[in-house]
Amino acid sequence: MPSVAVKLYSVFFKFLLKHRLQNRIQTQSENSDPFGVTTRPEESVAAANPSFADGVATKDIHIDPLTSLSIRIFLPESALIPPEPQSKPYAPPKPRSNLIFSKPDPEPGSARLDSISRRNSYGPPLREDTRSNSFRVSNGVEGLNLMTGGVYRGYSPAMGDRRKLPVVLEFHGGGWVSGSNDSIANDVFCRRIAKLCDVIVVAVGYRLAPENRYPAAFEDGAKVLNWLAKQANLAECSKSMGTGRVGGGGGEFKKSDSHKHIVGSFGASVVEPWLAAHADPSRCVLLGVSCGANIADYVARKAVEGGKLLDPVKVVAQVLMYPFFVGNVPTHSEIKLANSYFYDKAMCMLAWKLFLPEEEFSLDHPAANPLVPGRGPPLKLMPPTLTVVAEHDWMRDRAIAYSEELRKVNVDAPVLEYKDAVHEFATLDVLLKSPQAQVCAEDIAIWVKKYISLRGHEFSY
């Protein structure tokens, strides 16, 4: 069973949540806002930080001039490590005078350290000797153009030889009406995923209800996926036009060129330098938390339907963390655990009433029930799907049932069920530091690395 502290906080949490939901139901007619909101005044937010003080740099971008849609990019410090060459050519010994201030090469007996570094599919780990030199201009990677006084203040990367990382699109939870991509809890969780998975995390600040009801949040999710594809194509266009090269083959990128405009039939657009330098959109993973899992599943279906129209973006897997699925016919857990911790069924029904348009309200709505007939595309085309569920969550059984249907059509769809856990046990602010939350993030990283590893360097358990 959950601890006494969790039970007490759950009572307090449900009291506040019920009060806020009822207030929004009473004032929803006055809350119409075409531009939308992505965070609430009561939400504690973390400011973006472009430095790597804790191993991850962040920046916020507003990507849609017509709505409040925004993203927060989480870039791990490991992205600054130059990629190892495929094969090292023979190099003659350097003169002794050039090695006065150099560290000695490791002894041949240090094969164990070498084998550890080779196990990482995405480059060497951040050892102390590597980290101390991570801001030098090495192999065409420029990392200190905004470094002052020995402290890293910002980053406009080189476009030459650089390390490419997979991309994780993350959709936060909050029952459609609360939460944000820049909340303290979501910021901590995304940093954890970025470091454990060695990926660039793009946290989506979708529009909240009731100001913007269905399908606003779903459309925002699909819009970010299309924006990612556009960014990849703009970066490739910029590279092919030669705007980022210095001289003939130096491979370095001018700082003034990192924000060049590429003008085409779609108008002027700015290449996002962090993604242009380090993102590999052909290894894209969708990760959704609670109602964010519903958005992730919708975006995955849109990616399947879009096919090559999204090139070079390819969704290789998705992670659904305690998805916010419901249905008209109750499951065993929906009956037995209706009054469960933090998010009970009665309050979740209020959230669905705020999210779905009144004329469309149904617990078997395609946004709510993943197993309704006619919900395309065919399940056999869906990407590999990891589902995380909690023992004391009333939504557990329907998430498991969806995973079972995916496995019936030969989709890799394992379920990780955590004992004595509650809804949002790995992402809620008061539970983020628990050992169970850390273990869950590590389990997700183990599974995800199977699908984001480069061929020939597959992750081994």
Coordinates of C-alpha atoms in Angstrom, one line a residue:
M1 CA 0.0 0.0 0.0
P2 CA 1.1 3.6 -0.5
S3 CA 2.8 5.3 2.4
V4 CA 0.8 7.4 5.0
A5 CA 2.4 10.6 3.6
V6 CA 1.1 9.7 0.1
K7 CA -2.4 9.0 1.4
L8 CA -2.5 12.3 3.3
Y9 CA -1.3 14.3 0.4
S10 CA -3.7 12.6 -1.9
V11 CA -6.6 13.8 0.2
F12 CA -5.3 17.4 0.1
F13 CA -4.6 17.1 -3.6
K14 CA -8.1 15.8 -4.5
F15 CA -9.7 18.6 -2.5
L16 CA -7.8 21.3 -4.4
L17 CA -8.3 19.6 -7.8
K18 CA -12.1 19.2 -7.3
H19 CA -12.4 22.9 -6.3
R20 CA -10.5 24.1 -9.4
L21 CA -12.4 21.8 -11.7
Q22 CA -15.8 23.0 -10.4
N23 CA -14.7 26.6 -10.7
R24 CA -13.8 26.1 -14.3
I25 CA -17.0 24.4 -15.1
Q26 CA -18.9 27.3 -13.6
T27 CA -16.9 30.0 -15.5
Q28 CA -16.1 28.1 -18.7
S29 CA -18.4 30.3 -20.8
E30 CA -16.2 33.3 -19.9
N31 CA -13.0 31.5 -20.6
S32 CA -13.2 31.4 -24.4
D33 CA -9.7 32.3 -25.7
P34 CA -8.8 31.6 -29.3
F35 CA -5.1 32.1 -28.6
G36 CA -5.4 29.7 -25.6
V37 CA -3.4 29.1 -22.5
T38 CA -0.6 26.6 -21.8
T39 CA -0.2 27.1 -18.0
R40 CA -2.2 28.2 -15.0
P41 CA -1.4 31.0 -12.6
E42 CA -1.2 28.5 -9.7
E43 CA 1.4 26.4 -11.6
S44 CA 5.0 26.6 -10.3
V45 CA 7.2 26.9 -13.4
A46 CA 11.0 26.5 -13.9
A47 CA 12.8 29.1 -15.9
A48 CA 14.6 28.0 -19.1
N49 CA 18.4 27.7 -18.5
P50 CA 20.7 27.6 -21.6
S51 CA 23.7 26.5 -19.5
F52 CA 24.7 23.0 -18.7
A53 CA 25.0 23.5 -14.9
D54 CA 23.1 20.3 -14.1
G55 CA 23.9 18.4 -17.3
V56 CA 21.0 19.6 -19.5
A57 CA 20.4 23.0 -21.2
T58 CA 16.9 24.2 -21.9
K59 CA 15.3 26.9 -24.1
D60 CA 11.7 27.8 -24.8
I61 CA 10.3 28.5 -28.3
H62 CA 6.9 29.7 -29.3
I63 CA 6.3 28.0 -32.7
D64 CA 2.8 29.1 -33.7
P65 CA 1.9 32.8 -34.2
L66 CA -1.8 32.0 -34.1
T67 CA -2.0 30.1 -30.8
S68 CA -0.1 29.8 -27.5
L69 CA 1.6 26.5 -28.7
S70 CA 5.2 26.4 -27.4
I71 CA 7.9 23.9 -26.8
R72 CA 10.8 23.5 -24.3
I73 CA 14.0 21.8 -25.7
F74 CA 16.1 19.8 -23.3
L75 CA 19.6 19.3 -24.7
P76 CA 21.9 17.0 -22.7
E77 CA 25.6 17.9 -22.2
S78 CA 26.6 14.7 -23.9
A79 CA 25.6 16.3 -27.2
L80 CA 28.8 18.4 -27.1
I81 CA 31.1 15.4 -27.2
P82 CA 32.4 14.9 -30.8
P83 CA 31.3 11.6 -32.4
E84 CA 33.9 8.9 -32.5
P85 CA 35.2 8.2 -36.1
Q86 CA 34.2 5.0 -37.7
S87 CA 37.9 4.0 -38.1
K88 CA 40.9 5.8 -36.8
P89 CA 43.6 6.2 -39.4
Y90 CA 47.2 5.6 -38.5
A91 CA 48.8 8.7 -37.1
P92 CA 52.6 9.0 -36.6
P93 CA 53.8 9.7 -33.1
K94 CA 53.8 13.3 -32.1
P95 CA 57.1 15.0 -31.1
R96 CA 57.9 14.8 -27.5
S97 CA 57.7 18.6 -27.2
N98 CA 54.0 18.6 -28.1
L99 CA 53.1 16.3 -25.3
I100 CA 54.4 18.2 -22.4
F101 CA 51.0 19.4 -21.3
S102 CA 49.0 16.3 -22.5
K103 CA 47.7 13.6 -20.3
P104 CA 49.3 10.2 -20.8
D105 CA 47.5 7.7 -22.9
P106 CA 45.7 4.9 -21.0
E107 CA 47.7 1.8 -20.4
P108 CA 46.9 -1.3 -22.5
G109 CA 45.6 -2.9 -19.3
S110 CA 42.7 -0.5 -19.1
A111 CA 40.6 -2.6 -21.5
R112 CA 37.7 -2.5 -19.0
L113 CA 37.3 1.2 -19.2
D114 CA 37.4 1.0 -23.0
S115 CA 34.8 -1.7 -23.0
I116 CA 32.5 0.4 -20.8
S117 CA 32.7 3.4 -23.1
R118 CA 32.0 1.1 -26.1
R119 CA 28.8 -0.1 -24.6
N120 CA 27.1 3.3 -25.0
S121 CA 25.6 3.3 -28.5
Y122 CA 25.7 7.1 -28.7
G123 CA 29.3 7.9 -27.8
P124 CA 31.6 7.9 -24.8
P125 CA 30.2 8.6 -21.4
L126 CA 30.8 11.9 -19.7
R127 CA 34.0 11.1 -17.8
E128 CA 35.8 13.9 -16.0
D129 CA 38.6 14.3 -18.5
T130 CA 36.0 14.5 -21.3
R131 CA 33.8 17.0 -19.5
S132 CA 36.6 19.3 -18.7
N133 CA 37.4 19.6 -22.5
S134 CA 33.8 19.5 -23.7
F135 CA 33.8 23.2 -24.6
R136 CA 36.9 23.2 -26.8
V137 CA 36.6 23.5 -30.6
S138 CA 37.4 19.9 -31.5
N139 CA 36.7 18.1 -34.8
G140 CA 34.6 21.0 -36.1
V141 CA 32.3 21.2 -33.0
E142 CA 32.1 24.7 -31.6
G143 CA 30.9 24.9 -28.0
L144 CA 32.2 28.0 -26.3
N145 CA 31.2 30.9 -28.6
L146 CA 29.1 32.3 -25.7
M147 CA 31.4 31.2 -22.9
T148 CA 32.5 33.9 -20.5
G149 CA 34.7 33.7 -17.5
G150 CA 34.9 29.9 -17.7
V151 CA 31.1 29.6 -17.3
Y152 CA 28.9 28.3 -20.1
R153 CA 26.2 30.9 -20.9
G154 CA 24.7 29.8 -24.2
Y155 CA 25.2 27.8 -27.3
S156 CA 25.2 28.3 -31.0
P157 CA 26.7 25.0 -32.3
A158 CA 28.9 24.4 -35.3
M159 CA 27.3 22.6 -38.3
G160 CA 30.4 20.5 -39.1
D161 CA 31.2 17.2 -37.4
R162 CA 28.8 16.9 -34.5
R163 CA 26.9 14.3 -32.5
K164 CA 23.3 13.4 -33.5
L165 CA 20.9 12.4 -30.8
P166 CA 17.4 10.9 -31.0
V167 CA 14.4 13.1 -30.3
V168 CA 11.7 12.4 -27.7
L169 CA 8.5 14.4 -28.0
E170 CA 7.0 14.6 -24.5
F171 CA 3.4 15.5 -23.6
H172 CA 2.7 16.4 -20.0
G173 CA -0.2 15.3 -17.9
G174 CA -2.8 17.3 -16.0
G175 CA -6.2 16.1 -17.0
W176 CA -6.5 18.4 -20.0
V177 CA -7.0 21.5 -17.8
S178 CA -3.8 21.9 -15.9
G179 CA 0.0 21.1 -16.0
S180 CA 2.5 22.7 -18.4
N181 CA 5.7 21.8 -20.3
D182 CA 7.7 24.3 -18.1
S183 CA 6.3 23.2 -14.7
I184 CA 8.9 22.3 -12.1
A185 CA 7.8 18.7 -12.0
N186 CA 7.8 18.3 -15.8
D187 CA 11.2 20.1 -16.1
V188 CA 12.7 17.6 -13.6
F189 CA 11.2 14.6 -15.3
C190 CA 12.3 15.7 -18.8
R191 CA 15.8 16.3 -17.6
R192 CA 15.9 12.8 -16.1
I193 CA 14.7 11.3 -19.4
A194 CA 17.2 13.4 -21.5
K195 CA 20.1 12.2 -19.4
L196 CA 19.1 8.5 -18.9
C197 CA 18.1 8.0 -22.6
D198 CA 20.8 10.3 -24.0
V199 CA 18.2 12.1 -26.2
I200 CA 17.0 15.6 -27.0
V201 CA 13.6 16.0 -25.3
V202 CA 11.0 18.4 -26.8
A203 CA 8.3 19.0 -24.2
V204 CA 5.1 20.3 -25.9
G205 CA 3.1 23.1 -24.3
Y206 CA -0.3 22.3 -25.8
R207 CA -3.4 24.4 -25.3
L208 CA -5.5 23.6 -22.2
A209 CA -9.2 23.2 -21.8
P210 CA -11.8 24.6 -21.3
E211 CA -10.4 27.6 -23.2
N212 CA -9.6 25.2 -26.0
R213 CA -11.5 21.9 -26.1
Y214 CA -10.9 18.8 -28.3
P215 CA -9.3 18.6 -30.8
A216 CA -7.0 21.6 -29.9
A217 CA -4.5 19.6 -27.8
F218 CA -4.4 16.8 -30.3
E219 CA -3.8 19.2 -33.2
D220 CA -1.0 20.9 -31.2
G221 CA 0.7 17.5 -30.8
A222 CA 0.5 16.8 -34.5
K223 CA 1.6 20.3 -35.3
V224 CA 4.8 19.9 -33.3
L225 CA 5.6 16.7 -35.2
N226 CA 5.2 18.5 -38.5
W227 CA 7.3 21.4 -37.2
L228 CA 10.1 19.0 -36.3
A229 CA 10.0 17.6 -39.9
K230 CA 10.1 21.2 -41.3
Q231 CA 13.1 22.0 -39.1
A232 CA 15.0 18.9 -40.3
N233 CA 14.3 19.9 -44.0
L234 CA 15.3 23.5 -43.3
A235 CA 18.6 22.4 -41.8
E236 CA 19.3 20.1 -44.7
C237 CA 18.5 22.9 -47.1
S238 CA 20.8 25.3 -45.3
K239 CA 23.6 22.7 -45.4
S240 CA 23.1 22.0 -49.1
M241 CA 23.2 25.7 -49.9
G242 CA 26.5 25.9 -48.2
T243 CA 25.5 28.8 -45.9
G244 CA 27.1 27.2 -42.9
R245 CA 30.6 26.4 -44.2
V246 CA 33.7 28.4 -43.6
G247 CA 36.2 28.1 -46.4
G248 CA 36.3 25.0 -48.5
G249 CA 36.3 22.1 -46.0
G250 CA 36.7 23.5 -42.5
G251 CA 33.3 22.2 -41.5
E252 CA 32.8 25.0 -39.0
F253 CA 29.7 27.1 -38.8
K254 CA 29.6 30.9 -38.6
K255 CA 27.8 32.3 -35.6
S256 CA 26.1 34.9 -37.9
D257 CA 24.9 32.0 -40.1
S258 CA 23.3 29.9 -37.4
H259 CA 20.2 32.1 -37.5
K260 CA 20.0 32.6 -41.3
H261 CA 16.5 32.7 -42.9
I262 CA 15.7 30.1 -45.6
V263 CA 13.0 31.5 -47.9
G264 CA 10.8 29.2 -49.9
S265 CA 7.2 28.7 -50.8
F266 CA 6.3 28.5 -47.1
G267 CA 7.9 31.9 -46.4
A268 CA 10.8 32.8 -44.1
S269 CA 11.6 30.4 -41.3
V270 CA 14.5 30.2 -38.9
V271 CA 16.5 27.1 -38.4
E272 CA 16.6 26.1 -34.8
P273 CA 20.4 25.7 -34.1
W274 CA 20.2 23.1 -31.3
L275 CA 18.0 20.8 -33.4
A276 CA 19.9 21.5 -36.6
A277 CA 23.2 20.5 -35.0
H278 CA 22.2 17.6 -32.8
A279 CA 18.8 16.2 -33.6
D280 CA 18.3 13.0 -35.5
P281 CA 14.5 13.0 -36.4
S282 CA 14.7 9.6 -38.0
R283 CA 14.9 8.3 -34.4
C284 CA 11.8 9.9 -32.9
V285 CA 10.0 8.6 -29.8
L286 CA 6.7 9.8 -28.4
L287 CA 6.3 9.9 -24.7
G288 CA 3.0 10.9 -23.0
V289 CA 2.0 11.2 -19.4
S290 CA -1.6 10.6 -18.3
C291 CA -3.7 12.7 -20.8
G292 CA -0.5 13.4 -22.6
A293 CA -0.4 9.6 -23.4
N294 CA -3.7 10.1 -25.3
I295 CA -2.1 12.9 -27.3
A296 CA 1.0 10.7 -28.0
D297 CA -1.1 7.9 -29.2
Y298 CA -3.0 10.3 -31.5
V299 CA 0.2 11.7 -32.9
A300 CA 1.5 8.2 -33.5
R301 CA -1.6 7.4 -35.6
K302 CA -1.1 10.6 -37.5
A303 CA 2.5 9.7 -38.1
V304 CA 1.4 6.3 -39.5
E305 CA -1.2 8.0 -41.8
G306 CA 1.3 10.7 -42.9
G307 CA 4.0 8.1 -43.9
K308 CA 6.7 9.6 -46.1
L309 CA 5.1 13.0 -45.9
L310 CA 6.8 13.5 -42.6
D311 CA 10.3 12.5 -43.9
P312 CA 12.9 12.6 -42.4
V313 CA 10.9 12.3 -39.2
K314 CA 10.2 8.6 -38.3
V315 CA 8.4 7.6 -35.1
V316 CA 10.2 4.5 -34.0
A317 CA 8.4 3.9 -30.6
Q318 CA 6.0 5.4 -28.1
V319 CA 5.8 5.3 -24.3
L320 CA 2.3 5.6 -22.7
M321 CA 2.6 6.4 -19.0
Y322 CA -0.7 5.6 -17.2
P323 CA -2.8 6.7 -20.2
F324 CA -6.0 8.6 -19.5
F325 CA -8.2 6.0 -21.3
V326 CA -11.9 5.5 -20.4
G327 CA -15.0 3.8 -21.9
N328 CA -18.7 3.4 -21.4
V329 CA -18.4 -0.2 -20.3
P330 CA -16.4 -0.1 -17.0
T331 CA -13.5 -2.4 -16.4
H332 CA -12.7 -4.2 -13.2
S333 CA -10.2 -1.6 -12.0
E334 CA -12.6 1.2 -12.9
I335 CA -15.1 -0.3 -10.5
K336 CA -12.8 -1.5 -7.7
L337 CA -10.5 1.6 -7.7
A338 CA -13.0 4.3 -8.6
N339 CA -12.0 6.2 -5.5
S340 CA -8.3 5.8 -6.0
Y341 CA -5.5 8.1 -4.9
F342 CA -4.9 11.6 -6.4
Y343 CA -7.2 11.2 -9.5
D344 CA -10.4 9.4 -8.7
K345 CA -12.9 8.6 -11.4
A346 CA -15.5 11.2 -10.4
M347 CA -13.0 14.1 -10.8
C348 CA -11.7 12.6 -14.1
M349 CA -15.2 12.7 -15.5
L350 CA -15.3 16.4 -14.7
A351 CA -12.1 16.8 -16.6
W352 CA -13.5 15.0 -19.7
K353 CA -16.6 17.2 -19.6
L354 CA -14.3 20.3 -19.7
F355 CA -12.2 18.8 -22.6
L356 CA -14.8 17.2 -24.9
P357 CA -17.4 19.5 -26.7
E358 CA -20.8 19.1 -25.1
E359 CA -22.3 17.8 -28.4
E360 CA -19.5 15.2 -28.7
F361 CA -19.3 14.1 -25.0
S362 CA -19.1 10.3 -24.8
L363 CA -16.8 8.0 -22.8
D364 CA -16.4 6.0 -26.1
H365 CA -15.2 9.1 -27.9
P366 CA -12.1 8.1 -30.1
A367 CA -10.0 10.5 -27.9
A368 CA -11.1 8.6 -24.7
N369 CA -11.4 5.0 -25.7
P370 CA -8.6 3.5 -27.8
L371 CA -10.5 0.3 -28.6
V372 CA -13.7 1.8 -30.2
P373 CA -14.4 0.3 -33.7
G374 CA -13.3 2.3 -36.7
R375 CA -10.5 4.1 -35.0
G376 CA -7.7 4.2 -37.6
P377 CA -5.2 3.3 -38.7
P378 CA -5.0 -0.5 -38.2
L379 CA -3.3 -1.4 -35.0
K380 CA -0.8 -3.6 -36.8
L381 CA 0.7 -0.4 -38.2
M382 CA 1.3 1.2 -34.9
P383 CA 4.9 1.7 -33.6
P384 CA 6.3 -0.4 -30.7
T385 CA 4.4 0.8 -27.6
L386 CA 5.6 0.6 -24.0
T387 CA 2.7 1.0 -21.4
V388 CA 3.4 2.0 -17.8
V389 CA 0.6 1.3 -15.3
A390 CA 0.2 1.6 -11.5
E391 CA -1.4 -0.9 -9.2
H392 CA -3.6 1.6 -7.5
D393 CA -4.8 3.4 -10.6
W394 CA -8.4 3.0 -11.8
M395 CA -7.3 3.5 -15.4
R396 CA -5.0 0.5 -15.3
D397 CA -7.1 -2.2 -16.9
R398 CA -8.0 -0.3 -20.0
A399 CA -4.4 0.6 -20.7
I400 CA -3.5 -3.1 -20.3
A401 CA -6.3 -4.1 -22.7
Y402 CA -5.0 -1.7 -25.3
S403 CA -1.6 -3.2 -25.0
E404 CA -3.0 -6.7 -25.4
E405 CA -4.7 -5.7 -28.6
L406 CA -1.4 -4.4 -30.0
R407 CA 0.4 -7.6 -29.1
K408 CA -2.4 -9.6 -30.9
V409 CA -1.3 -8.0 -34.2
N410 CA 2.4 -8.6 -33.5
V411 CA 3.3 -5.1 -32.2
D412 CA 6.0 -5.0 -29.5
A413 CA 3.8 -3.7 -26.7
P414 CA 5.0 -4.7 -23.2
V415 CA 3.4 -3.5 -20.0
L416 CA 5.3 -2.4 -16.9
E417 CA 3.1 -2.5 -13.8
Y418 CA 4.5 -1.0 -10.6
K419 CA 3.3 -2.4 -7.2
D420 CA 2.0 0.0 -4.5
A421 CA 2.1 2.8 -7.1
V422 CA -0.5 5.5 -7.8
H423 CA -1.4 7.5 -10.9
E424 CA 1.5 9.8 -11.9
F425 CA 3.8 8.1 -9.4
A426 CA 6.8 8.9 -11.6
T427 CA 5.9 12.4 -12.7
L428 CA 3.9 14.1 -9.8
D429 CA 6.0 16.8 -8.0
V430 CA 5.9 15.2 -4.6
L431 CA 6.8 11.7 -5.9
L432 CA 9.5 12.6 -8.4
K433 CA 12.3 11.9 -5.9
S434 CA 11.0 8.5 -4.8
P435 CA 13.1 5.4 -5.7
Q436 CA 10.1 4.1 -7.7
A437 CA 10.1 7.2 -9.9
Q438 CA 13.8 6.8 -10.6
V439 CA 13.5 3.1 -11.3
C440 CA 10.6 3.8 -13.7
A441 CA 12.6 6.3 -15.7
E442 CA 15.5 3.8 -15.9
D443 CA 13.2 1.0 -17.1
I444 CA 11.8 3.3 -19.8
A445 CA 15.4 4.1 -20.9
I446 CA 16.3 0.4 -21.2
W447 CA 13.3 -0.3 -23.5
V448 CA 13.6 2.9 -25.5
K449 CA 17.2 2.3 -26.3
K450 CA 16.3 -0.8 -28.2
Y451 CA 14.7 1.4 -30.9
I452 CA 16.9 4.5 -30.9
S453 CA 20.2 2.7 -31.1
L454 CA 22.1 2.9 -34.3
R455 CA 22.2 -0.3 -36.4
G456 CA 25.3 -2.3 -35.4
H457 CA 25.5 -0.6 -32.0
E458 CA 22.3 -2.0 -30.5
F459 CA 21.8 -1.6 -26.8
S460 CA 22.4 -4.7 -24.7
Y461 CA 20.7 -5.4 -21.4

